[in-house]
Tab-separated table of C-alpha atoms in Angstrom:
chain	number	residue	atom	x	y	z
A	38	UNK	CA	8.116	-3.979	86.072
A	39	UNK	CA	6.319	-3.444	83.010
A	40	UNK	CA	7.778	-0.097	81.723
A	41	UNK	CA	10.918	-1.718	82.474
A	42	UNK	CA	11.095	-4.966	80.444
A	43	UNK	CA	9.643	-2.985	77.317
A	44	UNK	CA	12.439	-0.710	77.552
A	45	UNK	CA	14.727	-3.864	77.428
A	46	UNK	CA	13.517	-5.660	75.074
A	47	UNK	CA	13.451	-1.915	72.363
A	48	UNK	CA	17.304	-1.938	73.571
A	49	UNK	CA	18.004	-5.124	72.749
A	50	UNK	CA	16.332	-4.593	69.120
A	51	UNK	CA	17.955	-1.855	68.406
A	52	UNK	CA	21.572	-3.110	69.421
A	53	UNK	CA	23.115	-4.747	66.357
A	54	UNK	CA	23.823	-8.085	65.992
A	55	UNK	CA	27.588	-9.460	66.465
A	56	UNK	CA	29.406	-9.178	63.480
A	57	UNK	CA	26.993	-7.283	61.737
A	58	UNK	CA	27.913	-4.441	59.569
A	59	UNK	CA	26.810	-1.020	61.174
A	60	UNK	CA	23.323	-0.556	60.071
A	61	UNK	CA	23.026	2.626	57.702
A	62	UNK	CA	19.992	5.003	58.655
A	63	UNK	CA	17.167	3.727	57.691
A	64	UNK	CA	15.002	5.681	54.898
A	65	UNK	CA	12.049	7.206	54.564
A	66	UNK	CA	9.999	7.396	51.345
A	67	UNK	CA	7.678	10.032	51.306
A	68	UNK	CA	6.376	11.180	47.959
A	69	UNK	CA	6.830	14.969	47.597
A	70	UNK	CA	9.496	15.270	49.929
A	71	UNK	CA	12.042	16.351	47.580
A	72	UNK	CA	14.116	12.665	48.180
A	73	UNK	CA	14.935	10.258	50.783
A	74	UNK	CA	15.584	11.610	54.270
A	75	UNK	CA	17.172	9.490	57.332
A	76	UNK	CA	14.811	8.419	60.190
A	77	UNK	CA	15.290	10.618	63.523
A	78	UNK	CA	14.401	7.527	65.345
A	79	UNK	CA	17.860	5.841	64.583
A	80	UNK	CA	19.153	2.783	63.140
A	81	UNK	CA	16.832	-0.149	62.344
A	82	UNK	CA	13.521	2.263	62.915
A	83	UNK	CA	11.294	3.811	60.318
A	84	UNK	CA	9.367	6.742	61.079
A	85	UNK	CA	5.610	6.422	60.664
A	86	UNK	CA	3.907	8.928	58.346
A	87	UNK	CA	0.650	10.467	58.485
A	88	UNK	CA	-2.222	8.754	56.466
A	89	UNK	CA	-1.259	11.450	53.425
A	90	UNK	CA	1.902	10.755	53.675
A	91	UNK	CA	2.257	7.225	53.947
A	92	UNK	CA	4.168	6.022	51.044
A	93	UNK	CA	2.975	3.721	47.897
A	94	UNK	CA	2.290	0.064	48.924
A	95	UNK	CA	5.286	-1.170	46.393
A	96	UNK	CA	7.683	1.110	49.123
A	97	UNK	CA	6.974	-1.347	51.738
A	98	UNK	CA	7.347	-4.543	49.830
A	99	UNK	CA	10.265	-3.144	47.375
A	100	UNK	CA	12.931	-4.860	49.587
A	101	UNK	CA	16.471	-3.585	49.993
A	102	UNK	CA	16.869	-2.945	46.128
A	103	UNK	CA	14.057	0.379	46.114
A	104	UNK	CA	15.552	1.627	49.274
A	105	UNK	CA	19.193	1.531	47.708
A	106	UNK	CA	18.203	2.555	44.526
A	107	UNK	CA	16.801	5.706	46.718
A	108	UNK	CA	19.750	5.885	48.474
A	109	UNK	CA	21.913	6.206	45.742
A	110	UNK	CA	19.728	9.257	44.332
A	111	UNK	CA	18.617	7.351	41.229
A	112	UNK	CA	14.812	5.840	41.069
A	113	UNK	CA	14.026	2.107	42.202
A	114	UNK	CA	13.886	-0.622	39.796
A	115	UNK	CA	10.720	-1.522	37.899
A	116	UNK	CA	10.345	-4.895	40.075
A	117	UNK	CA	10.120	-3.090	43.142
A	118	UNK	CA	6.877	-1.704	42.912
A	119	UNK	CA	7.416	1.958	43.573
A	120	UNK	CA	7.762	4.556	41.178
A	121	UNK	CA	8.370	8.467	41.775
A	122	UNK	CA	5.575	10.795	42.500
A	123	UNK	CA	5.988	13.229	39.466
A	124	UNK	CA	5.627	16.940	40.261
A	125	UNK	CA	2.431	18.747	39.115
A	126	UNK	CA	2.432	20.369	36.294
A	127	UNK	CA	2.686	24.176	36.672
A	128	UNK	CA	-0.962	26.010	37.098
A	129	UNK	CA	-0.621	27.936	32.973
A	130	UNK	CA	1.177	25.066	31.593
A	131	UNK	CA	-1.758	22.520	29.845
A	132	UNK	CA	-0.998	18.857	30.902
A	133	UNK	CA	0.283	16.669	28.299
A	134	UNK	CA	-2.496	14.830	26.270
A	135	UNK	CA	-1.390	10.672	26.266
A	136	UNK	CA	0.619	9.232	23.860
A	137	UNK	CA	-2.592	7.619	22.235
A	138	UNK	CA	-4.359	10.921	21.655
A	139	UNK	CA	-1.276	12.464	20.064
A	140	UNK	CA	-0.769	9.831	18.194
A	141	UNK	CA	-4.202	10.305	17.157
A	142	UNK	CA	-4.070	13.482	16.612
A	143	UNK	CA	-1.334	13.108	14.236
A	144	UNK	CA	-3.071	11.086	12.373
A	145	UNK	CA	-5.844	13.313	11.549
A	146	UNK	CA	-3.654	15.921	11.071
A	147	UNK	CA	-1.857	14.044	8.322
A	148	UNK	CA	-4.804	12.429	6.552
A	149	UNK	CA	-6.417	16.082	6.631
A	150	UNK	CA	-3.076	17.231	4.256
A	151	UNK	CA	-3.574	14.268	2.286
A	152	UNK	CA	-7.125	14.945	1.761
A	153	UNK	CA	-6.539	18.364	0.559
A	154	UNK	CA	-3.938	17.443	-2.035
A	155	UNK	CA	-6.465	15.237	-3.050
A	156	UNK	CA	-8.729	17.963	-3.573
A	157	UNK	CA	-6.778	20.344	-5.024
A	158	UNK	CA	-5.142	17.870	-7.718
A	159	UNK	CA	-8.934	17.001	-8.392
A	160	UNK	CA	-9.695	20.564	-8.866
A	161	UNK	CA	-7.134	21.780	-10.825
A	162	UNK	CA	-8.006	19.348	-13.519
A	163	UNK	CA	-11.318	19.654	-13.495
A	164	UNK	CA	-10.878	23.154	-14.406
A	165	UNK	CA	-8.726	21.780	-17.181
A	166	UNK	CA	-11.518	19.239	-18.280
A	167	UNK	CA	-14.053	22.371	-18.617
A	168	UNK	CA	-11.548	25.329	-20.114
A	169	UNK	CA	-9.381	23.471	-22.544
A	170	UNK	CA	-9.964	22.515	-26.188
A	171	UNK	CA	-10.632	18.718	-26.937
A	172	UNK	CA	-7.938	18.969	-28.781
A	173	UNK	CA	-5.310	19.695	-26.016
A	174	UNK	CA	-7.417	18.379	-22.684
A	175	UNK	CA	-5.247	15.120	-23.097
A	176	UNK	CA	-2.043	16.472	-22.800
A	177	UNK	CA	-2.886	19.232	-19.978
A	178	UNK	CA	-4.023	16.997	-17.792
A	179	UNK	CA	-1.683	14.146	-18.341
A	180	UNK	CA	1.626	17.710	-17.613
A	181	UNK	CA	-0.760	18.871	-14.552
A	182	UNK	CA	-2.032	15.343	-13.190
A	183	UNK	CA	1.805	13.685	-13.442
A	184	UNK	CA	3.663	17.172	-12.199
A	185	UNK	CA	1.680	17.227	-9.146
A	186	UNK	CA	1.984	13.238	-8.422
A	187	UNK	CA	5.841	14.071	-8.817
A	188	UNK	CA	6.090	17.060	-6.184
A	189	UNK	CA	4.462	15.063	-4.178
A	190	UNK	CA	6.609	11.969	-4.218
A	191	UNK	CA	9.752	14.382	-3.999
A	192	UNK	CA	8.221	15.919	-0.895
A	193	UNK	CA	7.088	12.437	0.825
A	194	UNK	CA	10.889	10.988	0.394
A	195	UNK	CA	12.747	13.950	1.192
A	196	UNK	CA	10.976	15.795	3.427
A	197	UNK	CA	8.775	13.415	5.551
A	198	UNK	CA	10.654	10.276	5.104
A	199	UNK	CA	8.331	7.914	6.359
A	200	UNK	CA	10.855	4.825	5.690
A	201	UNK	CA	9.749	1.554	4.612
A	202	UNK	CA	7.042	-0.624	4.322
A	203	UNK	CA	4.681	3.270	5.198
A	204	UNK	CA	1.770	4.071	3.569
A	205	UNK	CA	0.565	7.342	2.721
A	206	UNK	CA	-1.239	9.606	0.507
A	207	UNK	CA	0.668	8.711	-2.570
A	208	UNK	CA	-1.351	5.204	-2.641
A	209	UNK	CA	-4.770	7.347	-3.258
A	210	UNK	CA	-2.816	9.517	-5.032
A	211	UNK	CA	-1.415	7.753	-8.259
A	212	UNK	CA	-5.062	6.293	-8.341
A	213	UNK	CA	-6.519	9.548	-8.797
A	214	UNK	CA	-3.916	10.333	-11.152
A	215	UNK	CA	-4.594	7.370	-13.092
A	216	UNK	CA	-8.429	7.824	-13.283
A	217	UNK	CA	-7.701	11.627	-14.177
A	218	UNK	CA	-5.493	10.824	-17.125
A	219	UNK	CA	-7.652	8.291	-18.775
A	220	UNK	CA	-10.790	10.313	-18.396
A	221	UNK	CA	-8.929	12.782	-20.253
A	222	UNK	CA	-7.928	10.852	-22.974
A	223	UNK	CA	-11.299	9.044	-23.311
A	224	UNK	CA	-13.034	12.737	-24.084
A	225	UNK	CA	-9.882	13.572	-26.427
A	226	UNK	CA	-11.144	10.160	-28.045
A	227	UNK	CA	-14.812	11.179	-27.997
A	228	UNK	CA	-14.279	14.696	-28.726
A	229	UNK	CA	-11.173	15.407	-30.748
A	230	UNK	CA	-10.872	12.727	-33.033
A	231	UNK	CA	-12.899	11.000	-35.996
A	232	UNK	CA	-14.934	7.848	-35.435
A	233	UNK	CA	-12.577	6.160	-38.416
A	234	UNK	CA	-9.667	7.109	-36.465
A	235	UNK	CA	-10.463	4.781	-33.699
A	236	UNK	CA	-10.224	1.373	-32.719
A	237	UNK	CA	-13.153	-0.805	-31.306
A	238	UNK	CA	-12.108	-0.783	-27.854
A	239	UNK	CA	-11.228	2.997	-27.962
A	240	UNK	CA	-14.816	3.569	-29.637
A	241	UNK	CA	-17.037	1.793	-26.912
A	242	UNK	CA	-14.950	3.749	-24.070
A	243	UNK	CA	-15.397	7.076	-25.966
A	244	UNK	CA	-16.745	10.097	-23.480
A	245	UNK	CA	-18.663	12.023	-26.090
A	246	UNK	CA	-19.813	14.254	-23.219
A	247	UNK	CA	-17.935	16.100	-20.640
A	248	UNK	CA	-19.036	14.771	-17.063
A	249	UNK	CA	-20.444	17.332	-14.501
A	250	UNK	CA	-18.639	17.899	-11.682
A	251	UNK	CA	-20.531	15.710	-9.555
A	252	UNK	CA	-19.900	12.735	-12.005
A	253	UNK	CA	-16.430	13.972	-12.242
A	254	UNK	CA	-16.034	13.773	-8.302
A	255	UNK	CA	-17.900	10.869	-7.742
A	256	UNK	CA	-15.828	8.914	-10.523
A	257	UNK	CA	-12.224	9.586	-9.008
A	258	UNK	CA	-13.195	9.468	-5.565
A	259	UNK	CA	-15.635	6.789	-4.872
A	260	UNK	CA	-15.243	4.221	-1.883
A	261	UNK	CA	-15.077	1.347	-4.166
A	262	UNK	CA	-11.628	2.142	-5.595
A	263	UNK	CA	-10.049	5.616	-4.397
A	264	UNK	CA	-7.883	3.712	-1.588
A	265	UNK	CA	-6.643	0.472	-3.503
A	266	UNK	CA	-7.494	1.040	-7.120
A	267	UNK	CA	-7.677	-0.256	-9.642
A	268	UNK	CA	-8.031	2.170	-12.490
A	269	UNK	CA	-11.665	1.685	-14.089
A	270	UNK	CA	-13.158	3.386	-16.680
A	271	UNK	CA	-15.513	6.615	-17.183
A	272	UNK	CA	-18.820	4.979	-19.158
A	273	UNK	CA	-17.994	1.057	-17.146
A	274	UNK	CA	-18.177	3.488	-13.491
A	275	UNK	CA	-21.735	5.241	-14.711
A	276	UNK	CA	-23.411	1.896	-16.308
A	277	UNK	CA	-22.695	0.230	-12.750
A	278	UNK	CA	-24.184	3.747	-11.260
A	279	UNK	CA	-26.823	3.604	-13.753
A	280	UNK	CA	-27.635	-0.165	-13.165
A	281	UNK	CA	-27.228	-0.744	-16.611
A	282	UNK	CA	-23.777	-3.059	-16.389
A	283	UNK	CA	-25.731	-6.122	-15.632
A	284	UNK	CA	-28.083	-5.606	-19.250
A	285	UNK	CA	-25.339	-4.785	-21.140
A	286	UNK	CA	-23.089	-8.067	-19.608
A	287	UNK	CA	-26.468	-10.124	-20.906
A	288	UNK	CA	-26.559	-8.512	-23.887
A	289	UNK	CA	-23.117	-10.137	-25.080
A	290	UNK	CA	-24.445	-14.137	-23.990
A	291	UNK	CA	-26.720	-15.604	-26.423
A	292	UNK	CA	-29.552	-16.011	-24.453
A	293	UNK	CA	-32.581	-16.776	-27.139
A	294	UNK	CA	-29.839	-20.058	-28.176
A	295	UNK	CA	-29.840	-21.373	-24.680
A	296	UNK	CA	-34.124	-21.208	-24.498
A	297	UNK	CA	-34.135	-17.705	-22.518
A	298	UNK	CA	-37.663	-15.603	-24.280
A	299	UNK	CA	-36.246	-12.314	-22.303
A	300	UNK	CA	-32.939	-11.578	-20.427
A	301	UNK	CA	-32.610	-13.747	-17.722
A	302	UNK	CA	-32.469	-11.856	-13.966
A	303	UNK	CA	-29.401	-12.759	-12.877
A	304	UNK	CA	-28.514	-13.909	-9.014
A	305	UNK	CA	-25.520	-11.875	-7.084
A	306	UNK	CA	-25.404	-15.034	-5.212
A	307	UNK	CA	-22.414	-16.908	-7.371
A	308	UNK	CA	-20.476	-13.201	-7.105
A	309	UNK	CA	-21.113	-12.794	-3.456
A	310	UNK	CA	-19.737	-16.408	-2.653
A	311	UNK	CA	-16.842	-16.294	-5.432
A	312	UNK	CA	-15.665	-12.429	-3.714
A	313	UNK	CA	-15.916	-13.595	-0.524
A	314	UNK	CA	-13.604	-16.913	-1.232
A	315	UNK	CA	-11.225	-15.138	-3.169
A	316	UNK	CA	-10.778	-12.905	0.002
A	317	UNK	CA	-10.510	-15.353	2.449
A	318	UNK	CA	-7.894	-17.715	0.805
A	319	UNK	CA	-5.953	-14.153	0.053
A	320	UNK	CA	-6.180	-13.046	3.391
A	321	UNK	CA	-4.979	-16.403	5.145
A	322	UNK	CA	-2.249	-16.267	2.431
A	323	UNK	CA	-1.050	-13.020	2.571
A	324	UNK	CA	-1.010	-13.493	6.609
A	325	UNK	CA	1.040	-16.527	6.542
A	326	UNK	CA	2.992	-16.075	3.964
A	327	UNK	CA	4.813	-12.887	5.049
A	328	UNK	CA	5.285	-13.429	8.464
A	329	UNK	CA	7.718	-16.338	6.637
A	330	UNK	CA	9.214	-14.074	3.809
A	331	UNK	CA	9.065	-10.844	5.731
A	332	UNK	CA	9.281	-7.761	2.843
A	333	UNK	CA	11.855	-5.780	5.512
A	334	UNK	CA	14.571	-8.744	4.777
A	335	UNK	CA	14.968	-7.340	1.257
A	336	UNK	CA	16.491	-3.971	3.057
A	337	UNK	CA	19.184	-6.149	5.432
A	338	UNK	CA	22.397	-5.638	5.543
A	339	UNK	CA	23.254	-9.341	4.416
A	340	UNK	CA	20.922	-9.557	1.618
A	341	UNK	CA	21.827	-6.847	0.125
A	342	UNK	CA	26.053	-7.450	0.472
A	343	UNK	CA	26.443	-10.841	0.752
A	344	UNK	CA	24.171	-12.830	-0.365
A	345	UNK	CA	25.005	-14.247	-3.943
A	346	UNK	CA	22.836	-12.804	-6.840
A	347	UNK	CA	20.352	-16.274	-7.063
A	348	UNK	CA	19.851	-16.262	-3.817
A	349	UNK	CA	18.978	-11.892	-4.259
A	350	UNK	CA	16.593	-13.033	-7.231
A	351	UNK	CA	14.834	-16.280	-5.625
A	352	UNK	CA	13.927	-14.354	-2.345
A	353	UNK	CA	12.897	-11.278	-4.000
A	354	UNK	CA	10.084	-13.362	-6.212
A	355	UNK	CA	9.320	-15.445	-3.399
A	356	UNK	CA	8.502	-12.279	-1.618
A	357	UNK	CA	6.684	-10.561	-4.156
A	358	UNK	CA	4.192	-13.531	-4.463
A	359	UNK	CA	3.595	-13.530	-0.872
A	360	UNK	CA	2.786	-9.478	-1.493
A	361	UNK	CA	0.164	-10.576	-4.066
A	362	UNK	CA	-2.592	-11.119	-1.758
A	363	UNK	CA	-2.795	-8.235	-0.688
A	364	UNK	CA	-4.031	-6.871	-3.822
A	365	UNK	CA	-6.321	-9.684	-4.910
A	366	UNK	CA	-8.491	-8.472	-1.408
A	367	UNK	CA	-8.461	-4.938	-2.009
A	368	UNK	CA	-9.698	-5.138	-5.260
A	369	UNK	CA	-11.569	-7.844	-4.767
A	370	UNK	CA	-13.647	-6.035	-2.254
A	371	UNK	CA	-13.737	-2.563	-3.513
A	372	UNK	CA	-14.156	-2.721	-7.168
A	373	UNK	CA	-17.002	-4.288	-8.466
A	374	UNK	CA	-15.516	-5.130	-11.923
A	375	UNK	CA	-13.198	-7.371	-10.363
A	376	UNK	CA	-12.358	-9.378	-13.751
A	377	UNK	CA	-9.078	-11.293	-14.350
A	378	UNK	CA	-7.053	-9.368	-12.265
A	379	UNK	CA	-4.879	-11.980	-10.895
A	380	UNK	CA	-4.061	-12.998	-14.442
A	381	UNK	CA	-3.510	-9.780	-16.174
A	382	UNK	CA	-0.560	-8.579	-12.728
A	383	UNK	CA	1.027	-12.173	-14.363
A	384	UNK	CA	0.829	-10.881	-18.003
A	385	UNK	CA	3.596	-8.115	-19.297
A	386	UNK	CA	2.297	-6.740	-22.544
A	387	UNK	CA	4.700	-3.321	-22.769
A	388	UNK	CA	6.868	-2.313	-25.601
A	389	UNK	CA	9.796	-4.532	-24.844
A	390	UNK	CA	7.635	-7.846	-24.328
A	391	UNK	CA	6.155	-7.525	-27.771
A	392	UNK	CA	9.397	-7.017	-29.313
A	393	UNK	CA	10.821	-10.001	-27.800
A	394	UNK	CA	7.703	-11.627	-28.991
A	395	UNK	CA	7.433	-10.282	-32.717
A	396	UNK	CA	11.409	-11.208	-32.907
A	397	UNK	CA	11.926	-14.524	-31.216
A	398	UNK	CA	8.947	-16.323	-31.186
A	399	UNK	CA	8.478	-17.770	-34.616
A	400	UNK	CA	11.958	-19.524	-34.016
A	401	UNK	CA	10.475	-21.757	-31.947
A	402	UNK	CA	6.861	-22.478	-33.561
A	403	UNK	CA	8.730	-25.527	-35.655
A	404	UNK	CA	8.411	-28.066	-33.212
A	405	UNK	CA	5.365	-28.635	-29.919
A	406	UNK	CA	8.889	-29.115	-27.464
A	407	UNK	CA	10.548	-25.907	-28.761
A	408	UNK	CA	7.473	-24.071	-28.049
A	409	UNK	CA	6.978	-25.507	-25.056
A	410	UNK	CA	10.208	-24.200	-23.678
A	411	UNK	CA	9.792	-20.978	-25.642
A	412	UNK	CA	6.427	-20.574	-23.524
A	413	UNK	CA	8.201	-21.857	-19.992
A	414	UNK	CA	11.105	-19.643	-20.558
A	415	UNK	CA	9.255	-16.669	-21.089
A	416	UNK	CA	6.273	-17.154	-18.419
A	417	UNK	CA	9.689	-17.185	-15.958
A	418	UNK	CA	11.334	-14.053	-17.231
A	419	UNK	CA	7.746	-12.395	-16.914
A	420	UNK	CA	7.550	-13.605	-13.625
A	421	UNK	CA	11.208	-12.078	-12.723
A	422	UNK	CA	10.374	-8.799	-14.274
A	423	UNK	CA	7.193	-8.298	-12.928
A	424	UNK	CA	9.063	-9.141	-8.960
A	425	UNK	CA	11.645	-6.528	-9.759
A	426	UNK	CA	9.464	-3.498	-11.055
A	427	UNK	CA	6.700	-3.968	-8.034
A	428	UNK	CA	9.487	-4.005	-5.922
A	429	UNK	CA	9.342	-0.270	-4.990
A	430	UNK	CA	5.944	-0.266	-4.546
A	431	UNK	CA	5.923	-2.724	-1.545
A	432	UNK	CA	8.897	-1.658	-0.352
A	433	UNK	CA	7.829	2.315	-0.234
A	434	UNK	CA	11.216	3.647	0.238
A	435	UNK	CA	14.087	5.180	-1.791
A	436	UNK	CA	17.260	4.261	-0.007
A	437	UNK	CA	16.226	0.237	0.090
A	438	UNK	CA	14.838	0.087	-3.132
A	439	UNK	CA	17.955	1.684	-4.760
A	440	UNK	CA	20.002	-0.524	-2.512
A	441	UNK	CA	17.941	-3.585	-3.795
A	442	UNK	CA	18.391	-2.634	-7.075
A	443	UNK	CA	22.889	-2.167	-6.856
A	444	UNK	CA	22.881	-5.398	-5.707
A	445	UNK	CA	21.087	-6.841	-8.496
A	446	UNK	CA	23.046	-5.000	-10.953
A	447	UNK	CA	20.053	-3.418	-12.417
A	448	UNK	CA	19.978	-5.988	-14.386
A	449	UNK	CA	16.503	-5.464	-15.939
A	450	UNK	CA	17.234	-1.593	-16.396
A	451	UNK	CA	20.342	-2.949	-18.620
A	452	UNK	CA	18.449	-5.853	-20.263
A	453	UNK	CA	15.267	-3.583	-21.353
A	454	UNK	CA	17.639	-0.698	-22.525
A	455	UNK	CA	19.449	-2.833	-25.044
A	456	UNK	CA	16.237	-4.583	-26.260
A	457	UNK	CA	15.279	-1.178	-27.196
A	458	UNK	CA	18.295	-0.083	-28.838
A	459	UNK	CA	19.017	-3.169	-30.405
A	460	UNK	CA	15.732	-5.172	-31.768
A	461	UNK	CA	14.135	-3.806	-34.156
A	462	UNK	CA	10.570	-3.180	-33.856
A	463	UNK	CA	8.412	-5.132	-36.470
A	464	UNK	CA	4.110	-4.955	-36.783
A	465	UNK	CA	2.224	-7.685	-34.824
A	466	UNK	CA	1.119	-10.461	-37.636
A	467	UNK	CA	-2.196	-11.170	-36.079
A	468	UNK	CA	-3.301	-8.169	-33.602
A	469	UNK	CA	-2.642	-5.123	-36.195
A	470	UNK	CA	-5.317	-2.427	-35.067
A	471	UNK	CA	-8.431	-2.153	-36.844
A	472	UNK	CA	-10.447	0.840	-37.144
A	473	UNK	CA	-13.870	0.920	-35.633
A	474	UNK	CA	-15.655	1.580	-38.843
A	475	UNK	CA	-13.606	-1.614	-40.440
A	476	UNK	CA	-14.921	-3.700	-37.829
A	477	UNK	CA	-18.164	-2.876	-37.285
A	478	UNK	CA	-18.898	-2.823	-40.969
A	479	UNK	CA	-17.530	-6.726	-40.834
A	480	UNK	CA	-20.001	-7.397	-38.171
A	481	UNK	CA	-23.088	-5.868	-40.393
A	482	UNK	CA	-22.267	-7.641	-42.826
């Protein structure tokens, strides 16, 4: 009676119910098998692997969408907990490193080029600072130093094309170059020209000797200011080496008026605190700020072709400010003559800014109101000017920048090329050079 009633109640399983749609044969997943099979114990049963073959634990609990998904030949969804068994790897094909090691691997690989240009531009004018006469060192490094920067821009936006808002070598890069290139003309100055010849501030940065190599390496690729910059000079770099930066510093404050009898030891305590909240307030800025006035919005298609030319100009400062930061804690933390330089990325002092200056200004000295808008005016046009030449630097691409720039007309390109052609450039009244020997005869006497 027993064997009887079992095999009743599997028949009546098995039948369908009335009105139900024929059941399809049921699937099997096993891994490996080369796809879904049907079960040779007929509709509604599943056949029961061995242990090995038994299949993931997401098979069993997929539901109805893995086993159609099978069905149909293509792989179950995400949410049903299975996913293909892929086949091994053939024995003399290596296995595929993850996507984190290549992508660490490409990193090294590229910072190891970038190092080596580094090098070799460092080389190449060192040889130049040893071989060539004083007379010419100037202007062979400035050809070899700027031809090499050049290649290498040309190479990083047509060949690699990293795209926008990438860093790369080229930040280290135009650092170097800079450093190189002043050296250079510091030993012309100390070298190649007559004492009478110079002016004060080109006398006290002088290089009368040519640095070893080791100076020479240590200058343009120190920790402090290789990565972010910015641009020191030769004799500043060894008197901080030297420890002789904080003596000289004293020397300038009159410390025998204010009661000192020697130089007073001075306490890195004020510096340490005044770096390390100049950082902080930066860093919250900078973080803030741009996730508001994100730099990519300066590359969208909207901004760019429709968006009227004040609204073009009022982001693009906006943006640039909130860029700033960015800047003030790099240099901040890796130069240690970290003096003013806030102020000075506010202050345009080229060519065209002094003309402007030496031809407008006294038009508007007759009266404390005219000068007062004289001053507001041109503290906003700085301000403008300064946003649209730094735009290619934060922006590090070609296409956007150039794309930036239609859209603004190139309106500063325009405005500087007719100051140049058109105002005529007159001597400073009160800032004409001085020779050294002038001024410190003035100071003897």
């Amino acid at each position: 009676m027993g064997a009887e009633r079992r095999e009743r109640e599997a028949a009546r399983w098995a039948r369908p119910s009335p009105g139900a749609p024929a059941a399809a044969p049921t699937l099997s997943l096993r891994p490996g098998s080369g796809g879904p099979s049907a079960s040779p114990l007929g509709p509604g049963r599943e056949s029961v692997a061995s242990p090995s073959e038994q299949p993931p634990t997401g098979a069993r609990t997929g539901g109805r969408g893995a086993a159609a998904a099978c069905g149909s030949g293509q792989p179950p969804p995400e949410d049903a907990g299975w996913q293909p068994r892929r086949r091994p790897a053939s024995p003399t094909a290596p296995p595929a490193p993850p996507a984190c090691t290549r992508s660490a691997g490409a990193w090294a690989s590229r910072w190891t080029r970038y190092s080596a240009h580094l090098f070799v531009l460092v080389l190449m004018c060192y040889g130049i600072l040893v071989t060539a006469s004083v007379s010419n060192i100037h202007r062979y490094s400035f050809f070899v130093a700027m031809g090499y920067l050049t290649i290498c821009h040309i190479s990083r936006i047509y060949i690699f094309h990293y795209g926008i808002l990438t860093t790369d070598f080229s930040g280290p890069l135009m650092i170097v170059t800079q450093k190189i290139t002043t050296l250079a003309f510091q030993v012309h100055d100390g070298l190649g020209r007559r004492a009478e010849d110079l002016s004060a501030e080109q006398h006290r940065l002088a290089v009368k000797v040519k640095p070893s190599f080791l100076e020479y390496l240590s200058y343009l690729l120190n920790f402090m200011s290789v990565i972010a910059g910015p641009c020191n000079n030769f004799k500043d770099y060894i008197a901080f080496i030297e420890g002789r930066h904080i003596h000289m510093k004293l020397l300038e404050v009159n410390w025998k008026e204010k009661g000192f009898h020697s130089l007073p030891e001075p306490s890195p305590m004020g510096a340490v605190i005044h770096k390390l909240c100049v950082t902080g307030v930066s860093l919250l800025l900078f973080l803030t700020l741009t996730k508001t006035f994100p730099v990519a919005c300066l590359a969208d298609d909207w901004f760019v072709h429709k968006a009227n030319f004040l609204t073009r100009l009022g982001y693009l400062y906006v943006v640039m400010q909130a860029s700033k930061p960015k800047y003030y804690v790099a240099w901040t933390l890796d130069c240690y003559k970290f003096q003013n330089v806030p102020r000075k990325l506010e202050y345009s002092d080229s060519y065209l800014a002094k003309a402007v200056r030496n031809n407008c200004r006294h038009y508007f000295l007759s009266s404390k109101a005219l000068k007062v808008a004289y001053d507001v005016a041109t503290w906003a046009a700085t301000q403008l000017a300064v946003s649209y030449t730094v735009a290619p630097f934060v922006m590090l691409a070609v296409e956007p920048t150039i794309n930036l720039y239609k859209s603004m007309y190139f309106y500063l390109h325009i405005v500087s090329l007719l100051i140049i052609l058109f105002l005529p450039v007159r001597p400073q009244a009160h800032t004409q050079r001085q020779p050294w020997n002038s001024v410190n005869r003035k100071k003897t006497d």
